[in-house]
Amino acid sequence: MSGYALELDLGSAAAWMGRAEGGVSLRVKRGEIHAVLTNSADETAALTEILTGQRRHVQGEFRVDGNEAKIRSPRDALMLGIGAVYRQDGLADALTLLDHYRLAPGVPRGKKQARATAEAAAEKYGLKVEWTIPAAELSAVERFRGELLRALAEDIDILILEEPADRLPPLEMEKLLPLLRRFTEENKTVLLITRRMETAKTASACTDLTGSRGTDEGALPPLEKRKIAAGSVALEARHLTLEKWGREEPILRAVSLEARAGEVTAVLGLPGSGLEALAAVLAGLEKASGRLRLNGKEITTMTAKERLRAGIALAPGPDMGYGLAGKATLPENMALHHYRSAAFQESGFLKKGEMRAYADQALERQGTDPKGDASAAGDSTRAEKQRFVLARETEENPEVLIALKPTEGLNRAEARDIHNRLLTVRNNRRSVLLLTEDLREAMTVGDRILVLCQGAVTGEFEPSWTTERELGLYMAGDRQQGREEPFDEEE
């Protein structure tokens, strides 16, 4: 029997998400924690999909335990002993973790027997799980644990974790490692597929698909974060509460915050913490109870269009799905806020020449290369889309720019470019509200950090007076300001 649990050769660049620099070769030994370092979330997702049978018609060679294999569906992958926990949450909100666990083959169908099996697995791997609470009411960490135990219940030999640090705070990542080592002690294999160098360093072996790109901090452009004094409060939110039909707990729970001119206010949270809902409420896309003021003026009852005109701009990240109209051209997207004006339409027909000229001038002012009239927004790369969305929103010269997960899925060089664009807005004495799941992004770019956990603000910090470990405790809901013991970095 081969010493390799998994071997993969993708000779065709076309099979690797349009990867321009050759194919991919991967050798993973049995009984090890092996990391694959990628350039971006797109590459991470592509490799995960290939190995779990979600991407078909891929030309390449696969071997599992030395035997040639074909992975054409998730069922094929499961039959070969390959399971995964994905970057995107895969739980149904209305079901409990026990309901999900009972769906695994081999798990007893009776509730009592299934509960006993599930609790034995949780105890074996040292995980604390709430089995009978609907997934919608669980924290991001608890949901991840449930998905992990569900994957292990498949009796797999190869466990794939796609970007686990996107779903877990640093302290939970530390707790995950002993579990993974326990799994490999059974002569099984863990494959960490990640774009994060810090995650890759936790593995015993690594395949680097990045070359030298994005791994050296010194090779990146400098972060243009000048020291400037924060100005007056630009945006003030008080007791924002958002409830949804069918949910017992509010999505947002009495959220209060202030965003000041000349400052980046970072709101940091795990997936499911309420970042998307907060952005929607502030921009006027969702109605919530509470009060909002912009430069001291009441805007609570304003519509989304009225808030945009008043000075609140929303720049959703490339994964949000609503920043651009994918089938429209880039000039048409650039004029999105003004397409009804006489400058861009007449008798119901768009003036595409005027749109193109406007887009070229606006993009040049914002330091973004125009792509031409024929380019559809959906054909752009993830980084190009985000640069374009930021250019469109900052062209409005807003008082407050809300950036919702602006670098999600980007590599480090692309993320640095986006960070500098946000800092340009801040350096021009405007307010930036950065809503992010990336802890290091919040600490690097933010002037202040608010932590959001399950819809509530659990703490407020200055980056220079806190640590990633401490912030991770607040992100997971283990601590809350006003109720916590003094923090000990060594605990």
CSV table of C-alpha atoms in Angstrom, one decimal:
chain,number,residue,atom,x,y,z
A,1,MET,CA,0.0,0.0,0.0
A,2,SER,CA,1.2,3.5,-0.9
A,3,GLY,CA,2.4,5.8,1.9
A,4,TYR,CA,0.3,8.6,0.4
A,5,ALA,CA,-3.3,9.0,1.5
A,6,LEU,CA,-4.0,11.3,-1.4
A,7,GLU,CA,-2.2,12.1,-4.7
A,8,LEU,CA,-3.5,14.7,-7.2
A,9,ASP,CA,-2.1,16.0,-10.5
A,10,LEU,CA,-3.9,18.6,-12.4
A,11,GLY,CA,-1.8,19.3,-15.5
A,12,SER,CA,-4.3,21.6,-17.2
A,13,ALA,CA,-4.3,25.2,-16.1
A,14,ALA,CA,-7.9,25.4,-17.3
A,15,ALA,CA,-8.9,22.9,-14.7
A,16,TRP,CA,-7.5,25.1,-11.9
A,17,MET,CA,-9.7,28.1,-12.0
A,18,GLY,CA,-7.9,29.7,-14.9
A,19,ARG,CA,-4.6,29.4,-13.1
A,20,ALA,CA,-2.0,30.9,-15.4
A,21,GLU,CA,1.1,29.3,-14.0
A,22,GLY,CA,0.9,25.6,-14.7
A,23,GLY,CA,-1.1,22.9,-13.0
A,24,VAL,CA,-1.2,21.5,-9.5
A,25,SER,CA,0.6,18.6,-7.9
A,26,LEU,CA,-0.2,17.4,-4.5
A,27,ARG,CA,1.1,14.5,-2.3
A,28,VAL,CA,-0.4,14.0,1.1
A,29,LYS,CA,1.0,11.3,3.4
A,30,ARG,CA,-1.2,9.2,5.6
A,31,GLY,CA,-1.4,10.3,9.3
A,32,GLU,CA,-0.3,13.9,8.8
A,33,ILE,CA,-1.8,17.4,9.0
A,34,HIS,CA,-1.0,18.8,5.6
A,35,ALA,CA,-1.6,22.4,4.5
A,36,VAL,CA,-2.2,23.6,1.0
A,37,LEU,CA,-1.4,27.4,0.7
A,38,THR,CA,-3.3,29.1,-2.1
A,39,ASN,CA,-3.4,32.5,-3.6
A,40,SER,CA,-7.0,33.4,-2.8
A,41,ALA,CA,-10.3,32.1,-1.6
A,42,ASP,CA,-11.2,31.3,-5.2
A,43,GLU,CA,-8.3,28.8,-5.5
A,44,THR,CA,-9.1,27.4,-2.1
A,45,ALA,CA,-12.7,26.8,-3.1
A,46,ALA,CA,-11.7,25.3,-6.4
A,47,LEU,CA,-9.4,22.8,-4.9
A,48,THR,CA,-11.9,21.9,-2.2
A,49,GLU,CA,-14.6,21.4,-4.8
A,50,ILE,CA,-12.4,19.2,-7.0
A,51,LEU,CA,-11.4,17.0,-4.0
A,52,THR,CA,-15.0,16.6,-2.8
A,53,GLY,CA,-16.5,15.9,-6.2
A,54,GLN,CA,-18.4,19.2,-6.5
A,55,ARG,CA,-16.5,20.3,-9.6
A,56,ARG,CA,-17.0,17.9,-12.5
A,57,HIS,CA,-15.2,17.4,-15.8
A,58,VAL,CA,-11.8,18.1,-14.3
A,59,GLN,CA,-8.9,16.7,-16.3
A,60,GLY,CA,-6.3,15.2,-13.9
A,61,GLU,CA,-5.1,12.1,-12.0
A,62,PHE,CA,-6.4,11.1,-8.6
A,63,ARG,CA,-5.0,8.4,-6.3
A,64,VAL,CA,-6.3,7.5,-2.9
A,65,ASP,CA,-4.1,5.1,-0.9
A,66,GLY,CA,-2.2,4.4,-4.0
A,67,ASN,CA,-5.2,3.4,-6.1
A,68,GLU,CA,-6.4,5.3,-9.1
A,69,ALA,CA,-9.7,7.0,-8.3
A,70,LYS,CA,-12.4,9.0,-10.0
A,71,ILE,CA,-14.2,11.8,-8.0
A,72,ARG,CA,-17.2,12.9,-10.0
A,73,SER,CA,-19.6,13.6,-7.2
A,74,PRO,CA,-19.7,14.1,-3.4
A,75,ARG,CA,-20.9,10.6,-3.1
A,76,ASP,CA,-17.7,9.3,-4.9
A,77,ALA,CA,-15.6,11.4,-2.5
A,78,LEU,CA,-17.5,10.0,0.5
A,79,MET,CA,-17.1,6.4,-0.7
A,80,LEU,CA,-13.4,7.0,-0.9
A,81,GLY,CA,-13.3,8.2,2.7
A,82,ILE,CA,-13.1,12.0,2.0
A,83,GLY,CA,-15.1,14.4,4.1
A,84,ALA,CA,-15.0,18.2,4.5
A,85,VAL,CA,-16.0,21.2,6.6
A,86,TYR,CA,-16.4,24.1,4.2
A,87,ARG,CA,-15.6,27.8,4.5
A,88,GLN,CA,-19.3,28.6,4.1
A,89,ASP,CA,-21.7,27.4,6.9
A,90,GLY,CA,-23.6,24.4,5.7
A,91,LEU,CA,-26.2,24.0,8.5
A,92,ALA,CA,-30.0,24.4,8.1
A,93,ASP,CA,-31.1,27.0,10.7
A,94,ALA,CA,-34.3,25.3,11.7
A,95,LEU,CA,-32.6,21.9,12.5
A,96,THR,CA,-30.7,21.1,15.6
A,97,LEU,CA,-27.1,19.7,15.5
A,98,LEU,CA,-28.6,16.3,16.5
A,99,ASP,CA,-30.9,16.4,13.5
A,100,HIS,CA,-27.9,17.0,11.3
A,101,TYR,CA,-25.9,14.3,13.0
A,102,ARG,CA,-28.6,11.7,12.5
A,103,LEU,CA,-28.4,12.3,8.7
A,104,ALA,CA,-24.9,10.7,8.6
A,105,PRO,CA,-24.8,7.1,7.4
A,106,GLY,CA,-24.2,4.6,10.1
A,107,VAL,CA,-25.7,6.8,12.9
A,108,PRO,CA,-28.6,5.2,14.7
A,109,ARG,CA,-31.9,6.7,13.5
A,110,GLY,CA,-33.5,6.7,17.0
A,111,LYS,CA,-33.0,10.0,18.9
A,112,LYS,CA,-31.8,8.4,22.1
A,113,GLN,CA,-29.3,6.1,20.4
A,114,ALA,CA,-28.1,8.9,18.0
A,115,ARG,CA,-27.7,11.3,21.0
A,116,ALA,CA,-25.6,8.8,22.9
A,117,THR,CA,-23.4,8.2,19.8
A,118,ALA,CA,-23.1,12.0,19.2
A,119,GLU,CA,-22.1,12.7,22.8
A,120,ALA,CA,-19.5,9.9,22.8
A,121,ALA,CA,-17.9,11.5,19.7
A,122,ALA,CA,-18.0,14.9,21.2
A,123,GLU,CA,-16.3,13.6,24.4
A,124,LYS,CA,-13.7,11.7,22.4
A,125,TYR,CA,-12.6,14.9,20.6
A,126,GLY,CA,-13.1,17.2,23.6
A,127,LEU,CA,-15.9,19.3,22.1
A,128,LYS,CA,-18.7,20.9,24.0
A,129,VAL,CA,-21.9,20.9,21.9
A,130,GLU,CA,-25.5,21.9,22.4
A,131,TRP,CA,-27.3,19.2,20.5
A,132,THR,CA,-31.0,20.2,20.9
A,133,ILE,CA,-30.9,23.9,20.1
A,134,PRO,CA,-31.8,25.1,16.5
A,135,ALA,CA,-28.7,26.0,14.6
A,136,ALA,CA,-30.0,29.5,14.1
A,137,GLU,CA,-29.5,30.2,17.8
A,138,LEU,CA,-26.0,28.8,18.0
A,139,SER,CA,-22.7,30.8,17.8
A,140,ALA,CA,-20.4,30.5,14.8
A,141,VAL,CA,-18.0,28.4,16.8
A,142,GLU,CA,-20.8,26.0,18.0
A,143,ARG,CA,-22.0,25.6,14.4
A,144,PHE,CA,-18.5,24.8,13.2
A,145,ARG,CA,-18.1,22.1,15.9
A,146,GLY,CA,-21.4,20.6,14.9
A,147,GLU,CA,-20.3,20.4,11.2
A,148,LEU,CA,-17.0,18.9,12.2
A,149,LEU,CA,-18.6,16.2,14.3
A,150,ARG,CA,-21.1,15.5,11.5
A,151,ALA,CA,-18.2,15.1,9.0
A,152,LEU,CA,-16.4,12.7,11.4
A,153,ALA,CA,-19.5,10.7,11.8
A,154,GLU,CA,-19.1,9.7,8.1
A,155,ASP,CA,-16.2,7.4,9.2
A,156,ILE,CA,-13.8,9.3,6.9
A,157,ASP,CA,-10.1,8.8,6.5
A,158,ILE,CA,-9.3,12.2,5.0
A,159,LEU,CA,-10.7,15.3,6.6
A,160,ILE,CA,-10.6,18.5,4.5
A,161,LEU,CA,-10.9,21.9,6.3
A,162,GLU,CA,-11.5,24.8,3.9
A,163,GLU,CA,-10.3,28.1,5.4
A,164,PRO,CA,-11.1,27.1,9.1
A,165,ALA,CA,-9.7,30.4,10.4
A,166,ASP,CA,-12.4,32.3,8.5
A,167,ARG,CA,-14.9,30.7,10.8
A,168,LEU,CA,-13.0,30.4,14.1
A,169,PRO,CA,-11.2,33.0,16.3
A,170,PRO,CA,-7.5,32.4,17.1
A,171,LEU,CA,-8.1,30.7,20.5
A,172,GLU,CA,-10.6,28.3,18.9
A,173,MET,CA,-8.0,27.5,16.2
A,174,GLU,CA,-5.5,26.7,18.9
A,175,LYS,CA,-8.1,24.3,20.5
A,176,LEU,CA,-8.7,22.7,17.1
A,177,LEU,CA,-5.1,21.5,16.7
A,178,PRO,CA,-5.2,18.8,19.5
A,179,LEU,CA,-8.4,17.4,18.0
A,180,LEU,CA,-6.8,17.2,14.5
A,181,ARG,CA,-3.7,15.5,16.0
A,182,ARG,CA,-6.0,13.0,17.8
A,183,PHE,CA,-7.6,12.3,14.4
A,184,THR,CA,-4.2,11.7,12.7
A,185,GLU,CA,-3.1,9.3,15.5
A,186,GLU,CA,-5.7,6.9,14.1
A,187,ASN,CA,-3.6,6.8,10.9
A,188,LYS,CA,-6.0,9.3,9.2
A,189,THR,CA,-5.2,12.5,7.4
A,190,VAL,CA,-6.1,16.2,7.7
A,191,LEU,CA,-5.9,18.5,4.7
A,192,LEU,CA,-6.0,22.3,5.5
A,193,ILE,CA,-6.7,24.3,2.4
A,194,THR,CA,-6.1,27.9,3.1
A,195,ARG,CA,-4.8,31.3,1.8
A,196,ARG,CA,-3.6,32.2,5.3
A,197,MET,CA,0.0,31.7,6.0
A,198,GLU,CA,-0.6,31.6,9.8
A,199,THR,CA,-3.0,28.6,9.3
A,200,ALA,CA,-0.5,26.8,7.0
A,201,LYS,CA,2.2,27.1,9.6
A,202,THR,CA,0.2,25.0,12.0
A,203,ALA,CA,0.5,21.9,9.8
A,204,SER,CA,3.3,19.3,9.8
A,205,ALA,CA,3.7,19.6,6.0
A,206,CYS,CA,2.7,22.2,3.4
A,207,THR,CA,2.3,22.4,-0.3
A,208,ASP,CA,2.8,26.0,-1.4
A,209,LEU,CA,0.8,27.0,-4.5
A,210,THR,CA,1.6,30.7,-4.2
A,211,GLY,CA,5.3,30.8,-5.2
A,212,SER,CA,6.7,33.9,-3.6
A,213,ARG,CA,3.5,36.0,-4.1
A,214,GLY,CA,1.8,37.5,-1.1
A,215,THR,CA,3.9,35.7,1.6
A,216,ASP,CA,6.5,38.3,2.4
A,217,GLU,CA,5.2,41.4,4.3
A,218,GLY,CA,8.1,43.4,3.0
A,219,ALA,CA,7.1,42.8,-0.6
A,220,LEU,CA,3.7,44.4,-0.1
A,221,PRO,CA,3.1,48.1,-0.7
A,222,PRO,CA,3.2,50.1,2.5
A,223,LEU,CA,0.0,50.7,4.5
A,224,GLU,CA,-0.9,54.4,4.1
A,225,LYS,CA,-2.2,54.9,7.6
A,226,ARG,CA,-1.2,58.4,8.7
A,227,LYS,CA,-1.6,59.6,12.3
A,228,ILE,CA,-4.5,62.0,12.3
A,229,ALA,CA,-6.8,63.1,15.1
A,230,ALA,CA,-10.4,61.8,14.9
A,231,GLY,CA,-13.0,64.5,14.3
A,232,SER,CA,-16.6,64.8,15.3
A,233,VAL,CA,-19.1,62.0,15.3
A,234,ALA,CA,-20.3,61.4,11.8
A,235,LEU,CA,-22.7,58.5,12.3
A,236,GLU,CA,-24.4,57.7,15.6
A,237,ALA,CA,-26.5,54.6,16.1
A,238,ARG,CA,-28.5,53.9,19.2
A,239,HIS,CA,-30.1,50.6,20.3
A,240,LEU,CA,-30.6,49.2,16.8
A,241,THR,CA,-32.7,46.0,17.0
A,242,LEU,CA,-33.6,43.9,14.1
A,243,GLU,CA,-36.1,41.0,14.4
A,244,LYS,CA,-36.9,38.5,11.7
A,245,TRP,CA,-40.1,36.4,11.4
A,246,GLY,CA,-39.4,32.8,12.4
A,247,ARG,CA,-36.5,33.6,14.7
A,248,GLU,CA,-36.8,33.7,18.4
A,249,GLU,CA,-33.7,35.8,18.9
A,250,PRO,CA,-33.2,39.2,17.2
A,251,ILE,CA,-30.5,39.4,14.5
A,252,LEU,CA,-29.3,42.7,16.0
A,253,ARG,CA,-29.7,43.3,19.7
A,254,ALA,CA,-29.6,46.9,20.9
A,255,VAL,CA,-26.5,47.8,18.8
A,256,SER,CA,-25.0,51.2,19.6
A,257,LEU,CA,-22.0,52.7,17.9
A,258,GLU,CA,-20.3,55.9,16.8
A,259,ALA,CA,-18.2,56.4,13.7
A,260,ARG,CA,-16.0,59.6,13.6
A,261,ALA,CA,-14.6,61.6,10.8
A,262,GLY,CA,-11.0,60.8,10.0
A,263,GLU,CA,-11.3,57.4,11.6
A,264,VAL,CA,-11.7,53.8,10.6
A,265,THR,CA,-14.2,52.1,13.0
A,266,ALA,CA,-13.9,48.4,12.6
A,267,VAL,CA,-16.8,46.2,13.6
A,268,LEU,CA,-15.4,42.7,14.0
A,269,GLY,CA,-17.4,39.5,14.1
A,270,LEU,CA,-17.5,35.8,13.2
A,271,PRO,CA,-19.9,34.5,10.4
A,272,GLY,CA,-23.4,34.8,11.7
A,273,SER,CA,-22.6,37.6,14.1
A,274,GLY,CA,-24.9,40.1,12.3
A,275,LEU,CA,-22.4,42.1,10.2
A,276,GLU,CA,-24.5,41.9,7.0
A,277,ALA,CA,-27.7,42.8,8.9
A,278,LEU,CA,-25.9,45.8,10.5
A,279,ALA,CA,-24.7,47.1,7.1
A,280,ALA,CA,-28.2,46.7,5.7
A,281,VAL,CA,-29.8,48.6,8.6
A,282,LEU,CA,-27.3,51.5,8.5
A,283,ALA,CA,-27.7,51.8,4.7
A,284,GLY,CA,-31.5,51.7,4.9
A,285,LEU,CA,-32.0,48.4,3.2
A,286,GLU,CA,-33.6,46.9,6.3
A,287,LYS,CA,-35.9,48.5,8.9
A,288,ALA,CA,-35.0,48.2,12.5
A,289,SER,CA,-36.0,49.8,15.8
A,290,GLY,CA,-33.6,52.3,17.3
A,291,ARG,CA,-32.3,55.7,16.2
A,292,LEU,CA,-29.7,56.9,13.6
A,293,ARG,CA,-28.1,60.3,13.3
A,294,LEU,CA,-25.7,61.6,10.6
A,295,ASN,CA,-23.7,64.6,11.6
A,296,GLY,CA,-26.3,65.3,14.3
A,297,LYS,CA,-29.3,65.1,11.9
A,298,GLU,CA,-32.0,62.4,12.5
A,299,ILE,CA,-32.0,60.0,9.6
A,300,THR,CA,-33.9,57.1,11.2
A,301,THR,CA,-36.9,57.3,8.8
A,302,MET,CA,-34.9,58.0,5.6
A,303,THR,CA,-35.0,55.5,2.8
A,304,ALA,CA,-31.8,53.9,1.3
A,305,LYS,CA,-31.8,56.5,-1.5
A,306,GLU,CA,-32.3,59.4,0.9
A,307,ARG,CA,-29.4,58.1,3.1
A,308,LEU,CA,-27.2,57.9,0.0
A,309,ARG,CA,-27.9,61.5,-0.9
A,310,ALA,CA,-27.4,62.5,2.7
A,311,GLY,CA,-23.9,61.0,2.7
A,312,ILE,CA,-24.0,57.3,3.6
A,313,ALA,CA,-22.5,54.9,1.0
A,314,LEU,CA,-22.4,51.1,1.2
A,315,ALA,CA,-19.6,49.2,-0.5
A,316,PRO,CA,-20.4,45.5,-0.1
A,317,GLY,CA,-17.6,42.9,-0.6
A,318,PRO,CA,-17.1,40.8,-3.7
A,319,ASP,CA,-18.9,37.8,-2.1
A,320,MET,CA,-22.0,39.7,-1.0
A,321,GLY,CA,-23.7,39.4,-4.4
A,322,TYR,CA,-25.3,42.8,-4.7
A,323,GLY,CA,-22.5,45.4,-5.2
A,324,LEU,CA,-22.7,45.1,-9.0
A,325,ALA,CA,-25.2,44.1,-11.6
A,326,GLY,CA,-23.2,41.3,-13.2
A,327,LYS,CA,-24.7,41.4,-16.7
A,328,ALA,CA,-24.4,45.2,-17.0
A,329,THR,CA,-21.3,46.8,-18.3
A,330,LEU,CA,-18.9,48.6,-16.0
A,331,PRO,CA,-19.9,52.1,-17.2
A,332,GLU,CA,-23.5,51.2,-16.6
A,333,ASN,CA,-22.6,50.0,-13.1
A,334,MET,CA,-20.6,53.2,-12.5
A,335,ALA,CA,-23.6,55.3,-13.2
A,336,LEU,CA,-25.9,53.1,-11.1
A,337,HIS,CA,-26.8,55.9,-8.6
A,338,HIS,CA,-27.6,58.4,-11.4
A,339,TYR,CA,-28.9,56.4,-14.4
A,340,ARG,CA,-32.3,58.1,-14.1
A,341,SER,CA,-30.8,61.6,-14.5
A,342,ALA,CA,-31.1,63.4,-17.8
A,343,ALA,CA,-27.4,63.1,-18.2
A,344,PHE,CA,-27.6,59.4,-18.7
A,345,GLN,CA,-31.0,58.7,-20.2
A,346,GLU,CA,-33.5,60.2,-22.5
A,347,SER,CA,-37.0,59.0,-23.3
A,348,GLY,CA,-36.2,55.7,-21.4
A,349,PHE,CA,-33.1,55.0,-23.4
A,350,LEU,CA,-29.6,54.9,-21.8
A,351,LYS,CA,-26.9,57.2,-23.1
A,352,LYS,CA,-24.1,54.7,-23.1
A,353,GLY,CA,-21.6,57.0,-24.6
A,354,GLU,CA,-22.1,59.5,-21.8
A,355,MET,CA,-22.0,56.6,-19.2
A,356,ARG,CA,-18.7,55.5,-20.7
A,357,ALA,CA,-17.1,59.0,-20.5
A,358,TYR,CA,-18.4,59.5,-17.0
A,359,ALA,CA,-17.0,56.1,-15.9
A,360,ASP,CA,-13.6,56.7,-17.4
A,361,GLN,CA,-13.3,60.1,-15.7
A,362,ALA,CA,-14.5,58.8,-12.4
A,363,LEU,CA,-12.3,55.7,-12.4
A,364,GLU,CA,-9.3,57.8,-13.3
A,365,ARG,CA,-10.0,60.1,-10.4
A,366,GLN,CA,-10.2,57.1,-8.1
A,367,GLY,CA,-7.0,55.5,-9.4
A,368,THR,CA,-8.8,52.6,-11.0
A,369,ASP,CA,-8.1,51.5,-14.6
A,370,PRO,CA,-11.2,51.7,-16.9
A,371,LYS,CA,-12.1,48.4,-18.6
A,372,GLY,CA,-14.1,49.6,-21.5
A,373,ASP,CA,-17.7,49.6,-22.6
A,374,ALA,CA,-17.9,46.0,-23.6
A,375,SER,CA,-16.7,44.5,-20.3
A,376,ALA,CA,-19.5,43.0,-18.2
A,377,ALA,CA,-19.0,43.4,-14.5
A,378,GLY,CA,-19.6,39.7,-14.0
A,379,ASP,CA,-16.5,38.9,-16.1
A,380,SER,CA,-14.2,40.8,-13.8
A,381,THR,CA,-12.0,39.2,-11.1
A,382,ARG,CA,-13.0,39.4,-7.5
A,383,ALA,CA,-10.4,42.1,-6.8
A,384,GLU,CA,-11.4,44.2,-9.9
A,385,LYS,CA,-15.0,44.1,-8.7
A,386,GLN,CA,-14.2,45.4,-5.3
A,387,ARG,CA,-11.9,48.2,-6.6
A,388,PHE,CA,-14.8,49.2,-8.9
A,389,VAL,CA,-17.4,49.2,-6.2
A,390,LEU,CA,-15.2,51.3,-4.0
A,391,ALA,CA,-14.5,53.7,-6.8
A,392,ARG,CA,-18.2,54.1,-7.5
A,393,GLU,CA,-19.1,54.7,-3.8
A,394,THR,CA,-16.2,57.1,-3.0
A,395,GLU,CA,-17.0,59.1,-6.2
A,396,GLU,CA,-20.1,60.2,-4.3
A,397,ASN,CA,-17.8,61.8,-1.6
A,398,PRO,CA,-19.8,60.3,1.2
A,399,GLU,CA,-19.7,61.4,4.8
A,400,VAL,CA,-19.6,57.8,5.9
A,401,LEU,CA,-18.4,54.8,3.8
A,402,ILE,CA,-19.6,51.4,5.0
A,403,ALA,CA,-17.3,48.7,3.7
A,404,LEU,CA,-18.8,45.3,4.3
A,405,LYS,CA,-16.2,42.5,4.2
A,406,PRO,CA,-14.3,44.3,1.5
A,407,THR,CA,-11.3,41.9,1.2
A,408,GLU,CA,-13.1,38.6,1.6
A,409,GLY,CA,-11.4,36.1,-0.7
A,410,LEU,CA,-8.6,38.4,-1.8
A,411,ASN,CA,-4.9,37.6,-1.6
A,412,ARG,CA,-2.7,39.7,0.6
A,413,ALA,CA,-1.5,42.0,-2.2
A,414,GLU,CA,-5.1,42.7,-3.4
A,415,ALA,CA,-6.3,43.2,0.2
A,416,ARG,CA,-3.5,45.7,0.8
A,417,ASP,CA,-4.6,47.7,-2.2
A,418,ILE,CA,-8.2,47.8,-0.8
A,419,HIS,CA,-7.0,48.8,2.6
A,420,ASN,CA,-5.1,51.7,1.2
A,421,ARG,CA,-8.2,52.8,-0.7
A,422,LEU,CA,-10.2,52.8,2.5
A,423,LEU,CA,-7.4,54.7,4.3
A,424,THR,CA,-7.5,57.3,1.6
A,425,VAL,CA,-11.1,58.0,2.5
A,426,ARG,CA,-10.2,58.2,6.1
A,427,ASN,CA,-7.2,60.4,5.5
A,428,ASN,CA,-9.5,62.8,3.7
A,429,ARG,CA,-11.3,63.3,7.0
A,430,ARG,CA,-14.3,61.1,6.1
A,431,SER,CA,-15.6,58.3,8.2
A,432,VAL,CA,-15.0,54.6,7.3
A,433,LEU,CA,-17.1,51.9,9.0
A,434,LEU,CA,-15.3,48.6,8.3
A,435,LEU,CA,-17.4,45.5,8.9
A,436,THR,CA,-15.2,42.5,8.8
A,437,GLU,CA,-14.7,38.9,9.9
A,438,ASP,CA,-10.9,39.2,9.5
A,439,LEU,CA,-9.3,39.8,12.9
A,440,ARG,CA,-6.0,41.0,11.5
A,441,GLU,CA,-7.7,43.3,9.1
A,442,ALA,CA,-9.5,45.0,12.0
A,443,MET,CA,-6.3,45.4,14.0
A,444,THR,CA,-4.3,46.6,11.1
A,445,VAL,CA,-6.7,49.1,9.5
A,446,GLY,CA,-9.0,50.0,12.3
A,447,ASP,CA,-8.5,53.0,14.6
A,448,ARG,CA,-11.1,51.5,17.0
A,449,ILE,CA,-12.6,48.0,17.1
A,450,LEU,CA,-16.1,47.0,18.2
A,451,VAL,CA,-16.7,43.3,18.5
A,452,LEU,CA,-20.1,41.9,17.4
A,453,CYS,CA,-21.3,38.5,18.7
A,454,GLN,CA,-24.7,37.1,17.9
A,455,GLY,CA,-26.1,40.5,17.1
A,456,ALA,CA,-24.8,42.3,20.2
A,457,VAL,CA,-21.7,44.5,20.8
A,458,THR,CA,-19.6,42.7,23.4
A,459,GLY,CA,-16.6,45.0,23.6
A,460,GLU,CA,-14.8,48.1,22.2
A,461,PHE,CA,-11.0,48.3,21.9
A,462,GLU,CA,-8.1,50.3,20.6
A,463,PRO,CA,-5.9,48.0,18.5
A,464,SER,CA,-2.7,49.0,20.3
A,465,TRP,CA,-4.2,48.0,23.7
A,466,THR,CA,-5.5,44.6,22.9
A,467,THR,CA,-4.4,41.3,21.3
A,468,GLU,CA,-5.8,38.9,18.8
A,469,ARG,CA,-6.3,36.3,21.6
A,470,GLU,CA,-8.3,38.7,23.7
A,471,LEU,CA,-10.5,39.8,20.7
A,472,GLY,CA,-11.1,36.2,19.9
A,473,LEU,CA,-12.7,35.6,23.3
A,474,TYR,CA,-15.1,38.4,22.7
A,475,MET,CA,-15.8,37.3,19.1
A,476,ALA,CA,-16.7,33.8,20.4
A,477,GLY,CA,-19.0,35.3,23.2
A,478,ASP,CA,-16.7,33.9,26.0
A,479,ARG,CA,-16.3,37.5,27.3
A,480,GLN,CA,-18.3,40.7,27.4
A,481,GLN,CA,-17.2,44.1,28.7
A,482,GLY,CA,-18.8,44.9,32.0
A,483,ARG,CA,-19.1,41.2,32.9
A,484,GLU,CA,-15.6,39.8,32.4
A,485,GLU,CA,-12.8,39.0,34.7
A,486,PRO,CA,-9.5,40.8,34.1
A,487,PHE,CA,-7.9,39.4,30.9
A,488,ASP,CA,-4.8,37.2,31.3
A,489,GLU,CA,-2.9,36.7,28.0
A,490,GLU,CA,-1.5,33.4,29.4
A,491,GLU,CA,-4.8,31.8,30.4
